[in-house]
Every structure is written in C-alpha cells, then in structure tokens.
C-alpha cells in the first residue's frame, strides 16, 4: 500500500503543478476547459490505478481454486473479504489525491465540495477495483484479462462525456453513454465544481452564468442532484461487479492449461525401418547414439556462506556471514548413479546448486574439479545437464521440443541438423489471437463512435474531437499492447534464467528474438486497425496520408510493446511492473498535448512533453492528416484556417512530420535497448 500511496502522491504533485492555481482563473469559459481537464484526469487516474488489481487477482486465483475445491471456504466469503480489504486502499488514494490536488489547483473553496470531491474519487476507485476484479475472475488468464481490461477502459473512456460531448455522440452509441460508469462520475464532478458560487458571474457570451453556460456547452446537466445520482450509480456498479466476482468464483473453474501437440507424419524411410524391424523381431537399439566422453567430478572442502539475515543481526548475532555448507567433499563417477540423501533443510539442493554454479549470491569456497581440471563455469554449463528442484517450462513448446532446442544450441556443429530439430508453431492464441481480435473490436468501436468526423473541419470543436479520437486510439491500444506483453515476458524471463545458466545462449540474442518476434504481429495489428479506422473516421482518401497514418500507428504500437517488455525487465515481478507502468501511463496521458495543449503546459513541465512518446504520436498523426488543410473556420473565438488553428491551439508546426517519425523510431530503439540491457545486467532470481 505504501507503493500505491507514493505513486498517487507523485502523480498528484505533477497534476497540481501542471494546473497550478496561479495560472487558472474562473473568469470565462476558456478557463473552464482547463479546470474540466484537471477534474477528468483525476477520474481517469483512479480508473488506471484500479487496473493494477487485475494481475493481483489473477495471481491469487490458483490458491483460491485449490482451497475452494477442498471446501476450505465458500466463494462469497473470499470475495467479500477481498472487497473489504480494498476499502482502506480506496480511502487512502482518495484522501492523498484530494489533499495534494484540490487546493493546489484552486478548485471551489468550499469544505462541502472538498469532501464531496473526495467521496466521488473513492466511489470511482471502488467501481474500478470491482470492474477489474470481475474481469480477472471471469477471464482467469493474465493475457486475456489484460486485453479485455484495456478494452473496458477504452469503452468507458470514450463514452464518458469528455473526449466527445454527449450531444455529439452518434445515435447508435447513446446507450453506451448511459451505461458508462465514467459518464456519471464526469457529470457529478463537473456539477460539483461549476455550480459553485465563484462560477456564478454573468457570462460574456450568453444570458446565463459562466458556470451554467460552460456546463451547457459541454452537454453536462446543471442540477446539483446529478452529483448524488453519480455517486449512487458508481456505488451500485461497485456492488454489481463484486457480485459478479462472487458468482464467477463460485461457478467457474480454472482454465485448462494449453498443451502444445505436434502431429507429424512419419516419413517413408522411418515407416519402412519400423516395419522391417518388427518383421525381423529385432530389439530397438537403446542408449546414447552421440559421441560422449565420460567425466568425473570431484569436490573437496566445499563451504558456502550467505550474508547474515537482518533478523539474526538484530538479535545480537556477531558474525557477518551464515554458513550453509561446511567442508563437504565427494565424487561423482561416470556410470554410477549417486544419491544425495538427507532430511529436509540439510542442504542437498544448496550443495547441488553450488556444484552446478546456479547460485546467484553468497560466497563459495573449496576445490571443484572436472576430471582433474579446475572447474570453469562457462565450459561446465555446456557439457552438463542440470534439472533444478523447482523449474518452469515455456508454455509455448512441448517438452520434446525443449530438448531438441537445447540440443541444437548446446551440441557441437559436427552433429547434423537433422538431429538438432527446432520447430516453431503458433502457440500463444491467448496472446496473439486475442490481441488481434481486441484490435479489430477496438477499431470498430472507435470508427463507429467517431464516424466520419475526419471529414468535418468547419469548427474548432470538430478538430478537437478528431484529436480526441486519435488520442484515445494510440493511448489505449498502446496500453493494451504494453499490458498484454508483460505476463508473456515475465514467464519467459524465468525460463531464460535457467537456459542462460546452462550456457544455451546469451542475453542479447534472447532480447533480439523477443523483440523481433513481435514485429509481424504488430504489423498485422497496424493494418487491421489502420484500414478500419482510417475510412470509418473519414480521413482524406489519399495514398500518402494513408501510408503516414499506418507508419505512425505502427511505430506507436511498437514502442508501447517494447516499453511493456522493458518495464518487466527492469522490475523483479510483473505486479510491480504494472504499478510503475500505470504511473507512466498517467503522466503520458496528462502531458501528451490533449488534456493540456502544448502552449498551455507550464514552462517547468514542458521538458516532459518533449520526452513523452504519445505527444510525438499525436503531433505526427495530426500533422499528417490536417497539417496542410486550408479550410476556413469562422467562430467568435477563432477566425482562420485549419492549418493555423492546429499551430496556434495545439502548437504543432507543419514541418515536423519527419521529425516526429524519427523521434518515435528513437523511442522504439530506446525501450528495446532498455529491455536488452536489463536482461543482460539484471538478475532478479535469488537462490
């Protein structure tokens, strides 16, 4: 919980300094947009924070299913306990965020509105926790749950009333607005702020007050009752989601683990040989068919120490090291099966790990020799096989294929390739197939929500809505890529530790393979998404603009995927990677140029805009589609061309398309390099 509170305080501090009260004044509707952006970001941040509940829930399910099947407790008791334990967490998040942000930004100076703001954030967070707990308990798989978690955020976000106002939502999506939890939170938080006394000054552009006019312009209600309606609906959603969690835990069983099965026809030569042997009644020759040189392993006076645990030092133990092995000697002879026998905790596994060179810490002393020669770990790893006590197997290959893979990498080149098979199949449908399905569904949602908006360029609101469409797509599809790749990389990293210790390959080839294997799927994802959204949103049908659109989307999906890989590589476990990633998603969301346009970002935060990859994506895509449009916009607050509006409002210069693409390539290289260096220099395995 300490990690969460620190993250909330940090993001809250950034938000407070971006929307600092000295820069905002409730004097006109233009400032109202900035206040609304701050309020909306607080709600979205609470939603993103709830996302970290998803991997935590998935990790607890195996133990729960085992206890449930053995009648330890019913599903409802477990789900209620999990829910109650998260209530203090929601209270802490709401209190920390409100105390850091509310008065720093300069929201309505009223104690009642202050506590109502806090209550609303608490309700949103409880709703988000229930939503992602529900998705985890129904999906029961990390990759599937991550993917549909991103999909749910996308749907709730798009139809929340901020990215596209309620009155501009297409008729066929109006129902989505009314069932979106975020739409109730958005209306409640807007009413709580803009009905305050300080917004009751007469408006210069209408016959009502500034606050009421702003609410009407953004299609929000003006009645105070909508605050309590919003809180009530959010609490009802939290109850609904947690009830579904209980039902899922009670009636759903764990997903069966996928098993890779390879069916291959025996070639004619093999079949003939088998028939011949059967007819002749010959026994099949068994044993080692490859050249093999027997070796002897001896060890004498082996000692192994670890640093004294803090608990023992605090109890007054004077030694700095704790000895686990004391003067152990022995011999392993070829052709002799040697059994190491002892009670639990005697040090059997410790001794074997020391002899095999698999210890990642501690201090080893003694003499270990292979056929009389001093043992060298790099050579020893290539001539020996070691089956660890606790091991993990890659779910994408069969055990047989793992043996062939090991043989191909470890046996000398004199052995023919036929004897060193390595087959590759489509083995991750829950990752690759689900990702492509989600991309298709998300593209259809985005295309139908923003139907033909790209051809409408007659008002500033049209252009802001186009920006919102592109912003939503790149942020949420990108987050989906980063989130769904993390469990895959986390599992495979454990396998990598074992195979690296066995001398099968180095960290750089492994990292390169992990990165390159993503490219074909990202390219397919880009084509699926690009073709659907480009024509449904209604962008200009020219080949050059279509190609640029695909290029920027491909680079965006790539750097998000590589960022997800890097986040896992730099952290000891997937849960911590998810928590840290959510903080970065929030910052990228805040300073990408949509919630706060580039010209309005304070000078002390403008540096972060330039290192925010999402900002460069938005700049590149907007300029590639609208940067050369000379259509005239005539409005009371702006008169000029589309090109001029983009430069003045968003701060995008028309000649920055190439620079934006180059910067995104740089981010791809940076995040991939971070992943490669992390697997090379960091080892979070402790044994």
XYZ file of C-alpha atoms in Angstrom:
687
model
C 0.000 0.000 0.000
C 2.964 2.288 0.620
C 3.989 1.971 -3.036
C 0.489 2.920 -4.180
C 0.264 5.953 -1.905
C 3.675 7.197 -3.044
C 2.630 6.811 -6.674
C -0.636 8.685 -6.084
C 1.177 11.474 -4.239
C 3.737 11.794 -7.043
C 1.187 11.914 -9.868
C -0.947 14.257 -7.767
C 2.024 16.591 -7.311
C 2.632 16.624 -11.066
C -1.047 17.354 -11.701
C -1.093 20.156 -9.136
C 1.947 21.828 -10.680
C 0.585 21.470 -14.226
C -2.783 23.058 -13.297
C -1.363 25.428 -10.679
C -3.944 27.853 -9.270
C -1.838 30.901 -10.190
C -2.416 30.030 -13.863
C -6.164 29.327 -13.722
C -8.968 31.789 -13.014
C -12.758 31.169 -13.068
C -13.400 34.235 -15.221
C -14.536 32.720 -18.548
C -15.482 29.507 -20.323
C -11.976 29.020 -21.760
C -10.537 28.542 -18.274
C -13.405 26.150 -17.616
C -11.907 23.745 -20.164
C -8.664 23.615 -18.193
C -10.468 23.033 -14.905
C -12.525 20.284 -16.545
C -9.351 18.646 -17.898
C -7.940 18.546 -14.373
C -11.158 17.062 -12.965
C -11.352 14.495 -15.754
C -7.723 13.479 -15.305
C -8.367 12.771 -11.620
C -11.183 10.381 -12.533
C -9.145 8.643 -15.240
C -6.176 8.320 -12.897
C -8.369 6.483 -10.410
C -9.504 4.181 -13.224
C -5.912 3.452 -14.259
C -4.940 2.762 -10.653
C -7.666 0.168 -10.432
C -6.053 -1.687 -13.351
C -3.259 -2.958 -11.087
C -5.894 -5.015 -9.232
C -6.217 -7.248 -12.283
C -2.809 -9.045 -12.195
C -3.041 -9.259 -8.406
C -6.403 -11.028 -8.654
C -5.144 -13.416 -11.338
C -2.152 -14.386 -9.194
C -4.445 -15.294 -6.269
C -6.860 -17.472 -8.229
C -4.828 -20.741 -8.242
C -4.681 -20.807 -4.433
C -8.358 -19.883 -4.181
C -9.449 -22.685 -6.533
C -7.445 -25.225 -4.566
C -8.964 -24.070 -1.277
C -12.475 -23.888 -2.743
C -12.287 -27.405 -4.175
C -11.167 -28.693 -0.781
C -14.113 -26.936 0.927
C -11.958 -24.532 2.932
C -14.463 -21.716 2.449
C -17.265 -20.622 0.076
C -16.643 -18.181 -2.756
C -18.711 -15.402 -1.198
C -16.592 -15.242 1.964
C -13.399 -14.923 -0.068
C -14.786 -12.258 -2.425
C -16.291 -10.184 0.392
C -13.043 -10.310 2.352
C -11.093 -9.223 -0.745
C -13.519 -6.362 -1.284
C -13.431 -5.128 2.315
C -9.634 -5.221 2.394
C -9.502 -2.832 -0.585
C -11.752 -0.211 1.022
C -8.893 1.354 3.083
C -6.820 1.415 -0.096
C -9.533 3.414 -1.903
C -9.873 5.771 1.061
C -6.115 6.356 1.109
C -5.982 7.066 -2.638
C -8.901 9.498 -2.488
C -7.541 11.328 0.575
C -3.985 11.634 -0.773
C -5.090 12.808 -4.213
C -7.623 15.313 -2.856
C -5.233 16.798 -0.293
C -2.444 17.196 -2.852
C -4.511 18.448 -5.797
C -7.693 20.207 -4.667
C -6.463 23.496 -3.221
C -3.190 23.488 -5.190
C -5.173 23.682 -8.411
C -7.666 26.106 -6.921
C -10.920 24.191 -7.162
C -14.068 25.561 -5.495
C -13.012 26.793 -1.990
C -15.744 25.081 -0.017
C -15.356 22.405 2.651
C -18.509 20.663 1.472
C -17.331 20.485 -2.137
C -13.875 19.374 -0.965
C -15.282 16.324 0.830
C -17.766 15.613 -1.953
C -14.841 15.576 -4.398
C -13.058 13.088 -2.134
C -16.167 10.886 -1.860
C -16.554 10.831 -5.632
C -12.940 9.738 -6.172
C -13.435 6.996 -3.585
C -16.550 5.795 -5.435
C -14.770 5.782 -8.806
C -11.851 3.820 -7.379
C -14.134 1.246 -5.767
C -16.001 0.867 -9.054
C -12.708 0.409 -10.950
C -11.410 -2.185 -8.475
C -14.663 -4.126 -8.804
C -14.566 -3.903 -12.600
C -11.037 -5.277 -12.940
C -11.580 -7.900 -10.249
C -14.607 -9.039 -12.233
C -12.643 -9.226 -15.496
C -9.890 -11.221 -13.791
C -12.285 -13.708 -12.204
C -14.148 -14.252 -15.486
C -11.125 -14.359 -17.820
C -8.905 -16.404 -15.437
C -5.921 -15.755 -17.698
C -3.470 -12.870 -17.411
C -3.197 -12.062 -21.110
C -6.928 -12.314 -21.827
C -7.787 -10.294 -18.718
C -5.238 -7.587 -19.566
C -6.580 -7.293 -23.089
C -10.221 -7.013 -22.096
C -9.270 -4.740 -19.214
C -7.859 -2.318 -21.764
C -10.999 -2.743 -23.870
C -13.236 -1.864 -20.935
C -11.214 1.252 -20.161
C -11.435 2.279 -23.819
C -15.220 1.921 -23.938
C -15.761 3.657 -20.600
C -13.303 6.413 -21.520
C -14.696 7.157 -24.990
C -18.294 7.352 -23.825
C -17.630 9.226 -20.588
C -18.668 12.609 -21.986
C -15.266 14.314 -22.076
C -13.495 13.123 -25.230
C -16.714 13.520 -27.192
C -19.589 15.541 -25.636
C -22.901 13.770 -25.060
C -24.746 15.740 -27.754
C -22.108 14.777 -30.355
C -22.268 11.026 -29.664
C -23.775 9.105 -32.585
C -27.348 7.843 -32.007
C -26.281 4.207 -32.134
C -23.850 4.782 -29.220
C -26.103 6.842 -26.937
C -26.906 3.743 -24.884
C -23.170 3.340 -24.223
C -23.031 6.808 -22.698
C -25.855 5.991 -20.302
C -24.263 2.760 -19.051
C -20.707 4.127 -18.838
C -19.728 4.490 -15.154
C -17.313 7.272 -16.063
C -20.116 9.365 -17.584
C -21.836 9.504 -14.179
C -18.581 10.326 -12.457
C -17.845 13.028 -15.041
C -21.239 14.684 -14.647
C -21.047 14.522 -10.858
C -17.586 16.060 -10.655
C -18.470 18.781 -13.202
C -21.632 19.739 -11.319
C -19.728 19.770 -8.018
C -17.273 22.356 -9.383
C -19.143 24.534 -11.871
C -22.226 25.172 -9.731
C -20.046 26.778 -7.046
C -20.582 30.443 -6.169
C -17.407 31.633 -7.873
C -18.733 30.441 -11.269
C -21.957 32.450 -10.901
C -20.633 35.599 -12.599
C -22.545 36.630 -15.782
C -21.171 35.123 -18.980
C -19.899 37.410 -21.730
C -21.233 35.158 -24.495
C -24.656 34.135 -23.123
C -27.507 35.291 -20.889
C -26.616 32.935 -18.040
C -23.699 32.489 -15.653
C -20.228 31.325 -16.678
C -20.629 28.026 -14.845
C -24.062 27.150 -16.244
C -23.091 28.208 -19.753
C -19.950 26.084 -19.651
C -21.906 23.049 -18.451
C -24.393 23.514 -21.300
C -21.604 23.923 -23.866
C -20.116 20.600 -22.749
C -23.530 18.858 -22.576
C -23.475 18.485 -18.779
C -26.539 18.902 -16.517
C -26.797 21.938 -14.241
C -28.828 20.406 -11.416
C -26.962 19.663 -8.152
C -28.851 16.388 -7.819
C -26.643 14.893 -10.515
C -23.779 14.740 -8.037
C -25.641 12.334 -5.773
C -27.001 10.424 -8.761
C -23.413 9.938 -9.937
C -22.172 8.728 -6.549
C -25.142 6.388 -6.183
C -24.670 4.852 -9.636
C -20.936 4.321 -9.048
C -21.602 2.540 -5.746
C -24.250 0.391 -7.452
C -21.727 -0.531 -10.142
C -19.203 -1.486 -7.453
C -21.828 -3.750 -5.831
C -22.778 -5.267 -9.198
C -19.188 -6.017 -10.215
C -18.358 -7.599 -6.869
C -21.481 -9.768 -7.031
C -20.374 -10.987 -10.458
C -16.952 -11.745 -8.943
C -18.659 -13.932 -6.337
C -20.660 -15.803 -8.974
C -17.596 -16.313 -11.170
C -15.561 -17.644 -8.257
C -18.382 -19.976 -7.271
C -19.207 -21.492 -10.647
C -16.172 -21.115 -12.932
C -13.216 -23.480 -12.838
C -9.574 -22.785 -13.702
C -8.796 -22.683 -17.389
C -7.097 -25.801 -18.620
C -3.507 -25.137 -19.476
C -2.836 -25.256 -23.196
C -0.692 -28.139 -24.274
C 1.277 -27.933 -27.471
C 0.810 -31.101 -29.517
C 2.706 -31.753 -32.716
C 1.271 -34.255 -35.141
C 3.656 -35.166 -37.902
C 3.597 -37.940 -40.438
C 6.413 -40.392 -40.256
C 8.450 -40.344 -43.434
C 8.556 -43.349 -45.663
C 12.047 -44.317 -44.608
C 11.147 -44.406 -40.927
C 7.977 -46.383 -41.557
C 9.870 -48.925 -43.656
C 12.520 -49.333 -40.992
C 9.892 -49.824 -38.295
C 8.073 -52.478 -40.308
C 11.340 -54.195 -41.132
C 12.422 -54.287 -37.510
C 9.023 -55.606 -36.438
C 9.123 -58.375 -39.000
C 12.624 -59.425 -38.099
C 11.837 -59.321 -34.394
C 14.891 -57.225 -33.683
C 15.142 -55.241 -30.488
C 15.468 -51.494 -30.890
C 18.943 -50.285 -30.016
C 18.846 -48.071 -26.971
C 21.346 -45.780 -25.320
C 23.442 -42.745 -26.261
C 23.961 -42.518 -30.027
C 26.057 -39.306 -29.928
C 29.762 -39.144 -29.058
C 30.097 -38.953 -25.288
C 33.213 -38.622 -23.139
C 32.724 -39.793 -19.525
C 33.934 -37.285 -16.934
C 34.498 -37.415 -13.197
C 33.514 -34.607 -10.848
C 35.255 -34.210 -7.505
C 34.770 -31.617 -4.795
C 36.783 -31.143 -1.623
C 36.105 -28.981 1.456
C 33.306 -27.019 -0.181
C 31.954 -24.204 2.008
C 29.088 -21.876 1.210
C 28.108 -18.701 3.082
C 25.391 -16.067 2.771
C 25.145 -12.667 4.399
C 23.729 -12.837 7.900
C 19.965 -12.054 7.793
C 18.919 -8.760 9.369
C 16.631 -10.558 11.818
C 19.555 -12.528 13.277
C 21.823 -9.486 13.434
C 19.124 -7.568 15.297
C 19.104 -10.370 17.880
C 22.801 -9.805 18.610
C 24.495 -12.425 16.400
C 28.039 -11.030 15.891
C 29.001 -12.911 12.690
C 28.526 -11.196 9.324
C 28.030 -14.457 7.400
C 25.863 -17.524 7.877
C 27.458 -20.828 6.820
C 25.162 -23.249 4.976
C 27.738 -25.833 3.780
C 30.725 -26.884 5.883
C 33.703 -28.783 4.400
C 31.644 -31.030 2.115
C 33.637 -33.471 -0.043
C 32.628 -36.119 -2.561
C 32.935 -37.573 -6.041
C 30.559 -38.230 -8.955
C 31.899 -41.036 -11.137
C 30.756 -41.813 -14.706
C 28.370 -44.721 -14.969
C 27.488 -44.603 -11.276
C 24.123 -43.332 -10.037
C 24.862 -41.298 -6.916
C 22.069 -40.493 -4.481
C 22.275 -37.498 -2.163
C 20.197 -38.360 0.908
C 19.263 -36.161 3.852
C 16.413 -34.662 5.810
C 14.591 -31.532 4.707
C 16.810 -28.486 5.209
C 20.044 -30.492 5.325
C 21.449 -28.588 2.345
C 21.034 -31.083 -0.504
C 19.660 -28.556 -3.001
C 22.138 -25.937 -1.802
C 25.053 -28.295 -2.467
C 23.779 -29.213 -5.932
C 23.209 -25.550 -6.829
C 26.737 -24.682 -5.687
C 28.295 -27.545 -7.668
C 26.246 -26.673 -10.762
C 27.116 -22.970 -10.481
C 23.484 -21.882 -10.241
C 23.771 -19.759 -7.090
C 23.162 -16.059 -7.799
C 24.553 -14.815 -4.477
C 26.575 -15.855 -1.463
C 30.222 -16.897 -1.120
C 31.668 -20.251 -2.207
C 34.961 -21.760 -1.073
C 36.603 -25.100 -1.854
C 38.051 -27.121 -4.697
C 35.772 -28.376 -7.505
C 37.353 -30.294 -10.398
C 36.167 -31.964 -13.592
C 38.393 -34.969 -14.467
C 41.228 -33.350 -12.571
C 40.859 -29.869 -14.115
C 39.686 -26.829 -12.185
C 36.012 -26.262 -12.934
C 35.214 -23.323 -15.240
C 31.526 -22.463 -15.175
C 31.221 -21.413 -18.827
C 32.639 -24.736 -20.050
C 30.873 -26.797 -17.390
C 27.463 -25.393 -18.367
C 27.924 -26.691 -21.913
C 28.973 -30.239 -21.019
C 26.492 -30.866 -18.210
C 22.770 -31.084 -17.713
C 21.078 -29.958 -14.520
C 17.424 -30.437 -13.608
C 16.505 -27.914 -10.926
C 14.279 -28.746 -7.967
C 11.799 -26.035 -8.907
C 11.636 -25.306 -12.605
C 9.373 -23.643 -15.142
C 8.605 -24.733 -18.670
C 7.735 -22.411 -21.529
C 4.027 -22.956 -22.272
C 4.549 -22.381 -25.999
C 6.596 -25.551 -26.687
C 6.379 -29.228 -25.863
C 8.867 -30.908 -23.560
C 10.264 -32.792 -26.547
C 10.825 -29.559 -28.443
C 12.600 -28.067 -25.444
C 15.033 -30.993 -25.556
C 15.617 -30.507 -29.272
C 16.052 -26.760 -28.743
C 18.618 -27.420 -26.027
C 20.414 -29.923 -28.239
C 20.638 -27.549 -31.175
C 22.151 -24.783 -29.083
C 24.492 -26.889 -26.974
C 25.708 -29.724 -29.212
C 28.724 -29.125 -31.482
C 28.316 -28.188 -35.138
C 29.595 -31.597 -36.234
C 26.220 -33.066 -35.263
C 23.856 -32.956 -38.262
C 20.930 -30.557 -38.280
C 18.515 -33.444 -38.618
C 19.458 -34.414 -35.088
C 19.018 -30.903 -33.756
C 15.400 -30.076 -34.515
C 13.739 -26.845 -33.543
C 10.099 -26.404 -34.596
C 8.140 -23.155 -34.222
C 4.334 -23.091 -34.197
C 1.508 -20.703 -33.345
C 1.475 -21.488 -29.645
C 0.099 -18.332 -27.980
C -3.505 -17.929 -29.134
C -4.426 -16.296 -25.811
C -1.843 -13.602 -26.599
C -1.558 -13.180 -30.366
C -5.086 -14.097 -31.392
C -6.753 -12.189 -28.554
C -4.607 -9.146 -29.300
C -5.712 -9.130 -32.948
C -9.351 -9.683 -32.002
C -9.183 -6.829 -29.496
C -7.576 -4.559 -32.094
C -10.374 -5.311 -34.548
C -13.091 -4.724 -31.943
C -11.433 -1.516 -30.705
C -11.084 -0.245 -34.270
C -14.772 -0.887 -34.939
C -15.726 0.892 -31.692
C -13.526 3.895 -32.490
C -14.692 4.015 -36.090
C -18.379 3.944 -35.192
C -18.060 6.369 -32.259
C -16.145 8.888 -34.399
C -17.964 8.049 -37.635
C -16.974 10.432 -40.461
C -15.657 13.025 -38.001
C -12.448 13.351 -40.041
C -14.280 14.990 -42.925
C -15.828 17.671 -40.680
C -13.462 20.620 -40.384
C -15.829 23.567 -40.090
C -15.467 24.243 -36.349
C -12.808 24.118 -33.676
C -14.853 21.508 -31.788
C -14.640 19.218 -34.843
C -10.848 19.466 -34.801
C -10.652 18.869 -31.044
C -12.870 15.796 -31.466
C -10.561 14.456 -34.211
C -7.669 14.961 -31.810
C -9.633 13.089 -29.152
C -10.208 10.157 -31.497
C -6.510 9.813 -32.307
C -5.516 10.368 -28.690
C -7.887 7.657 -27.456
C -6.737 5.156 -30.060
C -2.991 5.497 -29.601
C -3.176 5.641 -25.807
C -5.489 2.715 -25.145
C -4.395 0.342 -27.875
C -0.820 1.117 -26.887
C -1.535 0.459 -23.209
C -3.201 -2.809 -24.217
C -0.054 -3.874 -26.077
C 2.188 -2.956 -23.155
C -0.034 -4.687 -20.598
C -0.632 -7.897 -22.551
C 3.057 -8.458 -23.345
C 4.145 -8.185 -19.709
C 2.916 -11.598 -18.460
C 4.466 -13.287 -21.514
C 7.860 -11.663 -20.929
C 7.662 -12.342 -17.187
C 7.107 -16.084 -17.688
C 9.720 -16.411 -20.418
C 12.277 -14.496 -18.341
C 12.224 -17.256 -15.729
C 12.927 -19.803 -18.462
C 15.679 -17.517 -19.759
C 17.429 -17.519 -16.370
C 17.627 -21.309 -16.470
C 18.762 -21.549 -20.085
C 21.286 -18.748 -19.695
C 22.781 -20.548 -16.682
C 23.025 -23.688 -18.825
C 25.049 -21.767 -21.418
C 22.468 -22.233 -24.176
C 22.547 -18.633 -25.436
C 23.408 -15.106 -24.363
C 21.079 -12.319 -23.213
C 21.394 -10.158 -26.346
C 20.255 -12.882 -28.810
C 17.398 -13.662 -26.424
C 16.340 -9.995 -26.252
C 16.640 -9.636 -30.022
C 14.434 -12.688 -30.560
C 11.835 -11.383 -28.082
C 11.698 -8.051 -29.893
C 11.805 -9.268 -33.493
C 9.102 -11.882 -32.983
C 6.664 -9.071 -32.110
C 7.144 -7.179 -35.386
C 4.978 -9.361 -37.696
C 2.098 -9.309 -35.212
C 2.386 -5.551 -34.684
C 2.386 -5.063 -38.463
C -0.756 -7.191 -38.771
C -2.324 -5.261 -35.897
C -1.474 -1.957 -37.588
C -3.036 -2.974 -40.901
C -6.208 -4.226 -39.186
C -6.582 -1.089 -37.109
C -5.476 1.344 -39.815
C -7.734 0.097 -42.595
C -10.824 0.035 -40.366
C -10.378 3.373 -38.587
C -8.954 5.436 -41.439
C -12.011 5.048 -43.637
C -14.692 4.937 -40.929
C -13.408 8.095 -39.240
C -13.379 9.706 -42.681
C -9.847 10.961 -43.186
C -8.819 12.262 -46.596
C -8.505 9.407 -49.083
C -5.024 9.991 -50.439
C -2.306 7.330 -50.540
C 0.398 9.455 -48.908
C -1.762 10.350 -45.896
C -2.954 6.768 -45.503
C 0.624 5.451 -45.527
C 1.734 8.083 -43.000
C -1.201 7.118 -40.776
C -0.112 3.466 -40.862
C 3.532 4.376 -40.208
C 2.728 6.401 -37.097
C 0.362 3.731 -35.770
C 2.965 1.006 -36.355
C 5.644 2.979 -34.506
C 3.199 3.707 -31.673
C 2.215 0.067 -31.173
C 5.888 -0.910 -31.366
C 7.194 1.489 -28.728
C 4.336 0.628 -26.367
C 5.094 -3.091 -26.756
C 8.810 -2.541 -26.173
C 8.011 -0.323 -23.186
C 5.972 -3.143 -21.632
C 8.901 -5.511 -22.152
C 11.336 -3.012 -20.649
C 9.104 -2.435 -17.601
C 9.220 -6.163 -16.817
C 12.948 -6.333 -17.481
C 13.697 -3.542 -15.009
C 11.496 -4.857 -12.179
C 11.597 -8.092 -10.148
C 7.995 -9.123 -10.842
C 5.076 -8.392 -13.102
C 2.916 -6.811 -10.397
C 5.498 -4.105 -9.670
C 5.938 -3.570 -13.410
C 2.172 -2.996 -13.725
C 2.148 -0.469 -10.859
C 5.074 1.528 -12.253
C 3.674 1.348 -15.780
C 0.327 2.750 -14.662
C 2.122 5.798 -13.229
C 3.831 6.419 -16.571
C 0.560 5.930 -18.451
C -0.989 8.624 -16.253
C 1.851 11.065 -16.934
C 1.780 10.354 -20.670
C -1.973 10.881 -20.582
C -1.636 14.206 -18.775
C 1.217 15.724 -20.783
C 0.610 14.322 -24.261
C -0.897 17.580 -25.522
C -4.597 16.683 -25.430
C -5.744 17.337 -21.861
C -3.313 20.259 -21.652
C -2.307 21.658 -25.019
C 1.387 22.287 -25.623
C 1.134 26.138 -25.472
C -0.604 25.845 -22.059
C 1.878 23.470 -20.418
C 3.846 25.342 -17.716
C 7.461 26.074 -18.529
C 8.626 23.824 -15.679
C 6.890 20.815 -17.272
C 7.422 21.469 -20.971
C 10.552 19.272 -20.904
C 8.385 16.250 -20.108
C 6.212 16.975 -23.127
C 9.260 16.536 -25.340
C 10.132 13.147 -23.805
C 6.532 11.888 -23.912
C 6.195 9.435 -26.825
C 2.406 9.857 -27.027
C 2.900 13.588 -27.656
C 5.043 12.851 -30.716
C 2.475 10.344 -31.970
C -0.332 12.894 -31.737
C 1.768 15.574 -33.399
C 2.781 13.291 -36.258
C -0.710 11.907 -36.940
C -2.492 15.271 -36.688
C 0.029 16.984 -38.968
C -0.048 14.143 -41.487
C -3.845 14.390 -41.767
C -4.646 18.070 -41.170
C -1.352 19.960 -41.343
C -1.913 21.125 -44.933
C -5.672 21.830 -44.811
C -6.533 25.437 -45.712
C -10.282 25.309 -44.992
C -11.602 28.424 -43.233
C -13.048 28.343 -39.699
C -15.248 31.269 -38.658
C -16.101 31.392 -34.956
C -16.308 34.136 -32.314
C -13.128 32.904 -30.595
C -11.159 31.944 -33.731
C -11.022 33.014 -37.365
C -8.520 31.370 -39.700
C -7.566 28.164 -41.482
C -7.429 24.641 -40.074
C -3.657 24.725 -40.504
C -3.416 27.922 -38.432
C -5.680 26.544 -35.694
C -3.532 23.427 -35.336
C -0.418 25.545 -34.982
C -1.947 28.047 -32.550
C -4.124 25.738 -30.416
C -2.027 22.554 -30.340
C 1.394 24.101 -31.034
C 2.112 21.733 -33.960
C 4.361 23.142 -36.694
C 3.629 21.806 -40.211
C 7.242 20.829 -40.966
C 7.541 18.414 -38.007
C 6.137 15.242 -39.618
C 9.554 13.771 -40.416
C 10.958 14.793 -37.048
C 8.021 13.156 -35.249
C 8.565 9.873 -37.103
C 12.299 9.943 -36.357
C 11.678 10.586 -32.652
C 9.256 7.650 -32.468
C 11.873 5.393 -34.073
C 14.239 6.626 -31.372
C 11.748 5.705 -28.636
C 11.393 2.204 -30.110
C 15.174 1.819 -30.046
C 15.425 3.277 -26.532
C 12.806 0.989 -24.990
C 14.165 -2.090 -26.759
C 17.697 -1.233 -25.637
C 16.409 -0.837 -22.096
C 14.913 -4.322 -22.261
C 18.068 -5.837 -23.768
C 20.342 -4.227 -21.179
C 18.033 -5.250 -18.340
C 18.180 -8.940 -19.263
C 21.939 -8.662 -19.719
C 22.848 -6.924 -16.474
C 19.922 -7.514 -14.087
C 19.087 -10.835 -12.464
C 16.194 -10.850 -10.012
C 16.492 -14.567 -9.361
C 17.613 -15.167 -5.791
C 18.896 -18.601 -4.781
